[in-house]
mmCIF file of C-alpha atoms in Angstrom:
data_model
loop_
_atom_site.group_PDB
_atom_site.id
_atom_site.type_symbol
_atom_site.label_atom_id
_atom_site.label_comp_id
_atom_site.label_asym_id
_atom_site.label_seq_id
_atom_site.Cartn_x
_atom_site.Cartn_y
_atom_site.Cartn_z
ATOM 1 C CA UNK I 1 0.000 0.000 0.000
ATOM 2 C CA UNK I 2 1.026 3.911 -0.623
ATOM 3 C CA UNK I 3 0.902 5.877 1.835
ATOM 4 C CA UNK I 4 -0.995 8.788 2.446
ATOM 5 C CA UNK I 5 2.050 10.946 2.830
ATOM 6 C CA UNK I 6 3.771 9.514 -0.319
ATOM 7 C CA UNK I 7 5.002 11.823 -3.056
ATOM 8 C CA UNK I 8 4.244 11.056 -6.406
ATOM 9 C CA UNK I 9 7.276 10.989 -9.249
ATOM 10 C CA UNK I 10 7.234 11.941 -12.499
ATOM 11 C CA UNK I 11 9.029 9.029 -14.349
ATOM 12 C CA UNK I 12 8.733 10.071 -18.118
ATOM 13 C CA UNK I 13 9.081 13.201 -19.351
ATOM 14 C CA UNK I 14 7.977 13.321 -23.403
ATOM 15 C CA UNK I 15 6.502 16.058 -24.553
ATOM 16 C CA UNK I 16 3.649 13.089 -26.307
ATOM 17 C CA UNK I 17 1.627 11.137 -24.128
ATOM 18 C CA UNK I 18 3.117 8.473 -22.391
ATOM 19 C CA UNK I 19 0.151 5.915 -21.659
ATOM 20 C CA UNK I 20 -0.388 2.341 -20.306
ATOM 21 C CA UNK I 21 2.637 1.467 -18.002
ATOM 22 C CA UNK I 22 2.902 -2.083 -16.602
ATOM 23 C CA UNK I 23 4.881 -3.170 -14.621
ATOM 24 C CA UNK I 24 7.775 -5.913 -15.088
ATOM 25 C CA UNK I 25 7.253 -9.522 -13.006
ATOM 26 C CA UNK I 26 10.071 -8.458 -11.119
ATOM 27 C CA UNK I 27 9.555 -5.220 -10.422
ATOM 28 C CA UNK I 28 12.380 -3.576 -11.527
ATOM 29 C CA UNK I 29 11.205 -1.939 -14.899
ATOM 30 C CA UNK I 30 7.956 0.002 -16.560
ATOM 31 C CA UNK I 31 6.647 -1.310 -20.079
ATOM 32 C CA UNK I 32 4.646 1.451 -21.899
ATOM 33 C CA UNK I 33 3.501 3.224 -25.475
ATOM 34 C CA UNK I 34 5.434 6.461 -25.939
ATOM 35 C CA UNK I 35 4.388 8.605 -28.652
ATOM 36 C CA UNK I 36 6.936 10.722 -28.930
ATOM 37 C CA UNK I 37 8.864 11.310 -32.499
ATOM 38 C CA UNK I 38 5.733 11.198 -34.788
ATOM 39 C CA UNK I 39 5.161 7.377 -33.892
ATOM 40 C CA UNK I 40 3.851 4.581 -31.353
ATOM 41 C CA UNK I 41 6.526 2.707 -29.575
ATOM 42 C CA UNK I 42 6.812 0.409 -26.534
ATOM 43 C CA UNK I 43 9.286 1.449 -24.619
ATOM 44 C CA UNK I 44 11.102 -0.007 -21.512
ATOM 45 C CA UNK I 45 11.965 2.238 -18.793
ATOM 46 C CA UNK I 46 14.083 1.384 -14.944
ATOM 47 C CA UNK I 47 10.980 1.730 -12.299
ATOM 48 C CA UNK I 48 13.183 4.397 -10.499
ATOM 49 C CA UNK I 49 13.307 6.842 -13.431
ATOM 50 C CA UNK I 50 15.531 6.992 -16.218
ATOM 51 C CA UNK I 51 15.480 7.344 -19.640
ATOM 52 C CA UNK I 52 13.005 4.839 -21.617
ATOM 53 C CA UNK I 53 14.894 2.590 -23.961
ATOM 54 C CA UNK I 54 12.657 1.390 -27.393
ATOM 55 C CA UNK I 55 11.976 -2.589 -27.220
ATOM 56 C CA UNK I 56 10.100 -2.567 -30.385
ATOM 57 C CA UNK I 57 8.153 -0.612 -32.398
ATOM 58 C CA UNK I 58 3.817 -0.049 -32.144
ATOM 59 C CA UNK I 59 0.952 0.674 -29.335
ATOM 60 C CA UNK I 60 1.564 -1.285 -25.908
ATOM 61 C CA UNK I 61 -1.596 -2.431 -24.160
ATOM 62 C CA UNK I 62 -1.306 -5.590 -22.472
ATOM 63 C CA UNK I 63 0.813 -7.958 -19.722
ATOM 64 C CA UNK I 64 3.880 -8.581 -18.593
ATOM 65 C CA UNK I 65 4.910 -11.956 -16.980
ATOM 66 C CA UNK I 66 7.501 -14.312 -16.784
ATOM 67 C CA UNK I 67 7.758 -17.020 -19.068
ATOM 68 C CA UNK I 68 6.205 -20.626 -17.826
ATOM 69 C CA UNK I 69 9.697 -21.982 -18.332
ATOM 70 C CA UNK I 70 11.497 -19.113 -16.156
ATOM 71 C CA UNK I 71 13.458 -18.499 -19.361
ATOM 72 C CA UNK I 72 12.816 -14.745 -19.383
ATOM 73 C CA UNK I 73 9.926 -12.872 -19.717
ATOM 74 C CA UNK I 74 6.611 -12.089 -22.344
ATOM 75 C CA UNK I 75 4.932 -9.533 -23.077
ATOM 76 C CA UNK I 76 1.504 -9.635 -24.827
ATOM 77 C CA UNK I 77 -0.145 -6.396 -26.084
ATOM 78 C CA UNK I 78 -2.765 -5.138 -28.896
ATOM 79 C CA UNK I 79 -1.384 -3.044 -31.180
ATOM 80 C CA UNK I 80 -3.743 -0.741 -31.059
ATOM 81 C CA UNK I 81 -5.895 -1.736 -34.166
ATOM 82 C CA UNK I 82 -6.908 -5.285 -34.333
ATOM 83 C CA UNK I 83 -3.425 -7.247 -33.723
ATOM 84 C CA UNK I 84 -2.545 -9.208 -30.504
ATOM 85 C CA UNK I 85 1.298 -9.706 -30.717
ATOM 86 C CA UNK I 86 3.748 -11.966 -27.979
ATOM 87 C CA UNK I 87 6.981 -10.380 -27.603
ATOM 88 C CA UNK I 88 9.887 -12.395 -25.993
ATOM 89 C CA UNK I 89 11.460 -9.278 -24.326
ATOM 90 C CA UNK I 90 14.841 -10.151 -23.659
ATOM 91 C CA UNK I 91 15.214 -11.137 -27.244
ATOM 92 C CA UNK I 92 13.154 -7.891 -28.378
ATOM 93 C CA UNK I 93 11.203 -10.035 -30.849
ATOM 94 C CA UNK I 94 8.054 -10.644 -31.744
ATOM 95 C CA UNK I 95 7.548 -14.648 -31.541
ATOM 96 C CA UNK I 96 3.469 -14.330 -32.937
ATOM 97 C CA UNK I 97 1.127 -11.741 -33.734
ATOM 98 C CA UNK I 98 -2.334 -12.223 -35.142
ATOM 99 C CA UNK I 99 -5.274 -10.277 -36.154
ATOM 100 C CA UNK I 100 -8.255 -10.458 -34.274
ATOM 101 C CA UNK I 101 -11.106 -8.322 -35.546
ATOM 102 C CA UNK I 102 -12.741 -5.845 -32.971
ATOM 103 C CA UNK I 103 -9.926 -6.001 -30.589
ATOM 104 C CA UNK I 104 -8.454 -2.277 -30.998
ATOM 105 C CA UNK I 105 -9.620 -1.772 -28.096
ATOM 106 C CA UNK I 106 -9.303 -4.878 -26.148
ATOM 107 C CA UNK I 107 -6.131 -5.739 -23.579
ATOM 108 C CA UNK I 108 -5.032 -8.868 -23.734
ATOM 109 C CA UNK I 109 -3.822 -10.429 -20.338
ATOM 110 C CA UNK I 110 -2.452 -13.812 -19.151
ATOM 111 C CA UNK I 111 -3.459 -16.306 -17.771
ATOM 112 C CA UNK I 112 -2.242 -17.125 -13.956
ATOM 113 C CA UNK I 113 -0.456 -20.257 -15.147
ATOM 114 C CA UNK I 114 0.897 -18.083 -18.122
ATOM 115 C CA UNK I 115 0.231 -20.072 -20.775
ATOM 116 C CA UNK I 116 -3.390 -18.265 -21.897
ATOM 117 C CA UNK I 117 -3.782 -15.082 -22.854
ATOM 118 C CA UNK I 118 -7.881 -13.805 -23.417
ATOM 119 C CA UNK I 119 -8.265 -11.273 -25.676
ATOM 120 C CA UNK I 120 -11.674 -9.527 -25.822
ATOM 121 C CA UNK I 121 -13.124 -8.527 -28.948
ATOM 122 C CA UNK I 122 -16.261 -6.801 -30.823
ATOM 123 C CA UNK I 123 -18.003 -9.291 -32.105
ATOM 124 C CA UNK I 124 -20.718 -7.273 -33.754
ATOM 125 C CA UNK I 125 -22.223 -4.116 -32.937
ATOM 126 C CA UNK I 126 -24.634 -5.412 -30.089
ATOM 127 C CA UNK I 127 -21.749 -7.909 -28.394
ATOM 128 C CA UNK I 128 -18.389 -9.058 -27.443
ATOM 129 C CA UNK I 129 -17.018 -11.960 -27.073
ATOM 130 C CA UNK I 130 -13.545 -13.662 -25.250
ATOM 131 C CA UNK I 131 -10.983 -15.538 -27.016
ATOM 132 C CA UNK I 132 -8.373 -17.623 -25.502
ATOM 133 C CA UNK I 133 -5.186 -18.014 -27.210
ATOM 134 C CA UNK I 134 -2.532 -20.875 -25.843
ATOM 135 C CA UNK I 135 0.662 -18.267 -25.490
ATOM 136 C CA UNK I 136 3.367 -20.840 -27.516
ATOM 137 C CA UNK I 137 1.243 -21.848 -29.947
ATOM 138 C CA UNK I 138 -0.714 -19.308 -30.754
ATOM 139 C CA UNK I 139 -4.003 -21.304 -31.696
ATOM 140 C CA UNK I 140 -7.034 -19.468 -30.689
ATOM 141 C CA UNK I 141 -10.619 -20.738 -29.216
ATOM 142 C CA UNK I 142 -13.678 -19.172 -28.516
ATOM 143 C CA UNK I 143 -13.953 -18.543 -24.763
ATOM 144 C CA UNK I 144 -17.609 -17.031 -24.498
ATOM 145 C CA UNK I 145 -19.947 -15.011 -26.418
ATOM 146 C CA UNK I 146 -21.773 -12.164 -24.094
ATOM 147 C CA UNK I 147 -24.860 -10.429 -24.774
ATOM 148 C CA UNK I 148 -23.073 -6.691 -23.908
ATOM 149 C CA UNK I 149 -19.768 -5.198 -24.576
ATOM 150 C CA UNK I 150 -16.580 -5.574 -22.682
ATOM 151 C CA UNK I 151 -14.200 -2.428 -20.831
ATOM 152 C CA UNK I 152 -10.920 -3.551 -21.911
ATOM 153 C CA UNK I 153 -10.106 -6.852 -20.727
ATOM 154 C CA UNK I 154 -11.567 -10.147 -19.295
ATOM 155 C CA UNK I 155 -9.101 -11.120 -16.408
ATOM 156 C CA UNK I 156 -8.710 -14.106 -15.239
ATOM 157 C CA UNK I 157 -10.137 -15.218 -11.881
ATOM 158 C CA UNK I 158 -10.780 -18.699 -9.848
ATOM 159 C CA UNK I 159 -7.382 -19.574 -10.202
ATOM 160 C CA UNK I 160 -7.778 -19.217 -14.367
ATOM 161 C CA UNK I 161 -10.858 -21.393 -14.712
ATOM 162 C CA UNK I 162 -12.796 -18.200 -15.346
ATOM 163 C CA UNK I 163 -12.935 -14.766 -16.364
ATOM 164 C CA UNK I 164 -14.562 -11.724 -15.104
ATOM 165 C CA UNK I 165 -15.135 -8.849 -17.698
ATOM 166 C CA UNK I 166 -16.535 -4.892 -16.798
ATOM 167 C CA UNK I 167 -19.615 -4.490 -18.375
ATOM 168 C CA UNK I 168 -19.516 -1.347 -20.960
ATOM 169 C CA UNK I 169 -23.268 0.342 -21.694
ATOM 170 C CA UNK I 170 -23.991 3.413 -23.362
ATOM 171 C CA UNK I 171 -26.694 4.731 -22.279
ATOM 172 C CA UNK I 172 -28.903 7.595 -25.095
ATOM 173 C CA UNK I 173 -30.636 9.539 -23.135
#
């Protein structure tokens, strides 16, 4: 927990938005998308400040975790249009990516085992629906169709044998 008392500290300093930090499994670095130079990177940045150093190029919106081996570590992000990519981040390459319609805005997150990822996606205009991809193989499964759309991201719950999603309504009035 923070304190009440805590200071806050300005860790980036871009003139472009730096947006959707994550943390690293072991604490000791920030993943996030910098826009700065014209163009969307993820960057990797020390969690006590410093500059950010470019892991690869495109939007970041995702997870972090170790890999299930204890090789190194994954990240999986959208790319902020309808791509879910798996980055091996030691080896600053992408080892998959692949389109998944209606998932712009979706954030993909993994499993607690770390070897699922669900991706939430727009479906058609009156529903979402959850896919589960196995992270080293990439092959993808339907998860669940809803009857509503999804904030974000369906995280995983019950020790991964479920998800739980935010309900998004838009309410005309």
């Amino acid at each position: 927990s923070i304190a009440p008392d805590a200071l806050a500290v300005h860790i980036t300093n871009d003139a472009a938005a730096d947006s959707w930090p994550v943390w690293s499994p072991d604490g000791r670095s920030i993943v996030y998308t910098s826009a700065s130079g014209g163009s969307m990177e993820t960057r990797v940045m020390p969690a006590n400040g410093g500059p950010g150093q470019k892991l690869i190029d495109g939007f970041f919106r995702g997870d972090w975790v170790e890999q299930p081996d204890g090789s190194g570590t994954w990240i999986v992000t959208s790319n902020g249009t309808e791509a879910i990519r798996l980055i091996d981040v030691e080896k600053r390459a992408v080892l998959w990516e692949e389109r998944v319609v209606g998932s712009g805005f979706g954030m993909p997150t993994f499993s607690p085992d770390r070897r699922s990822i669900s991706v939430p996606y727009e479906e058609d205009r009156d529903h979402d629906s959850v896919a589960i991809f196995d992270a080293a193989t990439h092959q993808r499964r339907l998860a669940v169709r809803l009857l509503f759309h999804v904030n974000f991201r369906a995280a995983w719950t019950d020790n991964g044998t479920a998800l739980i999603v935010n309900r998004a309504d838009t309410i005309s009035h």
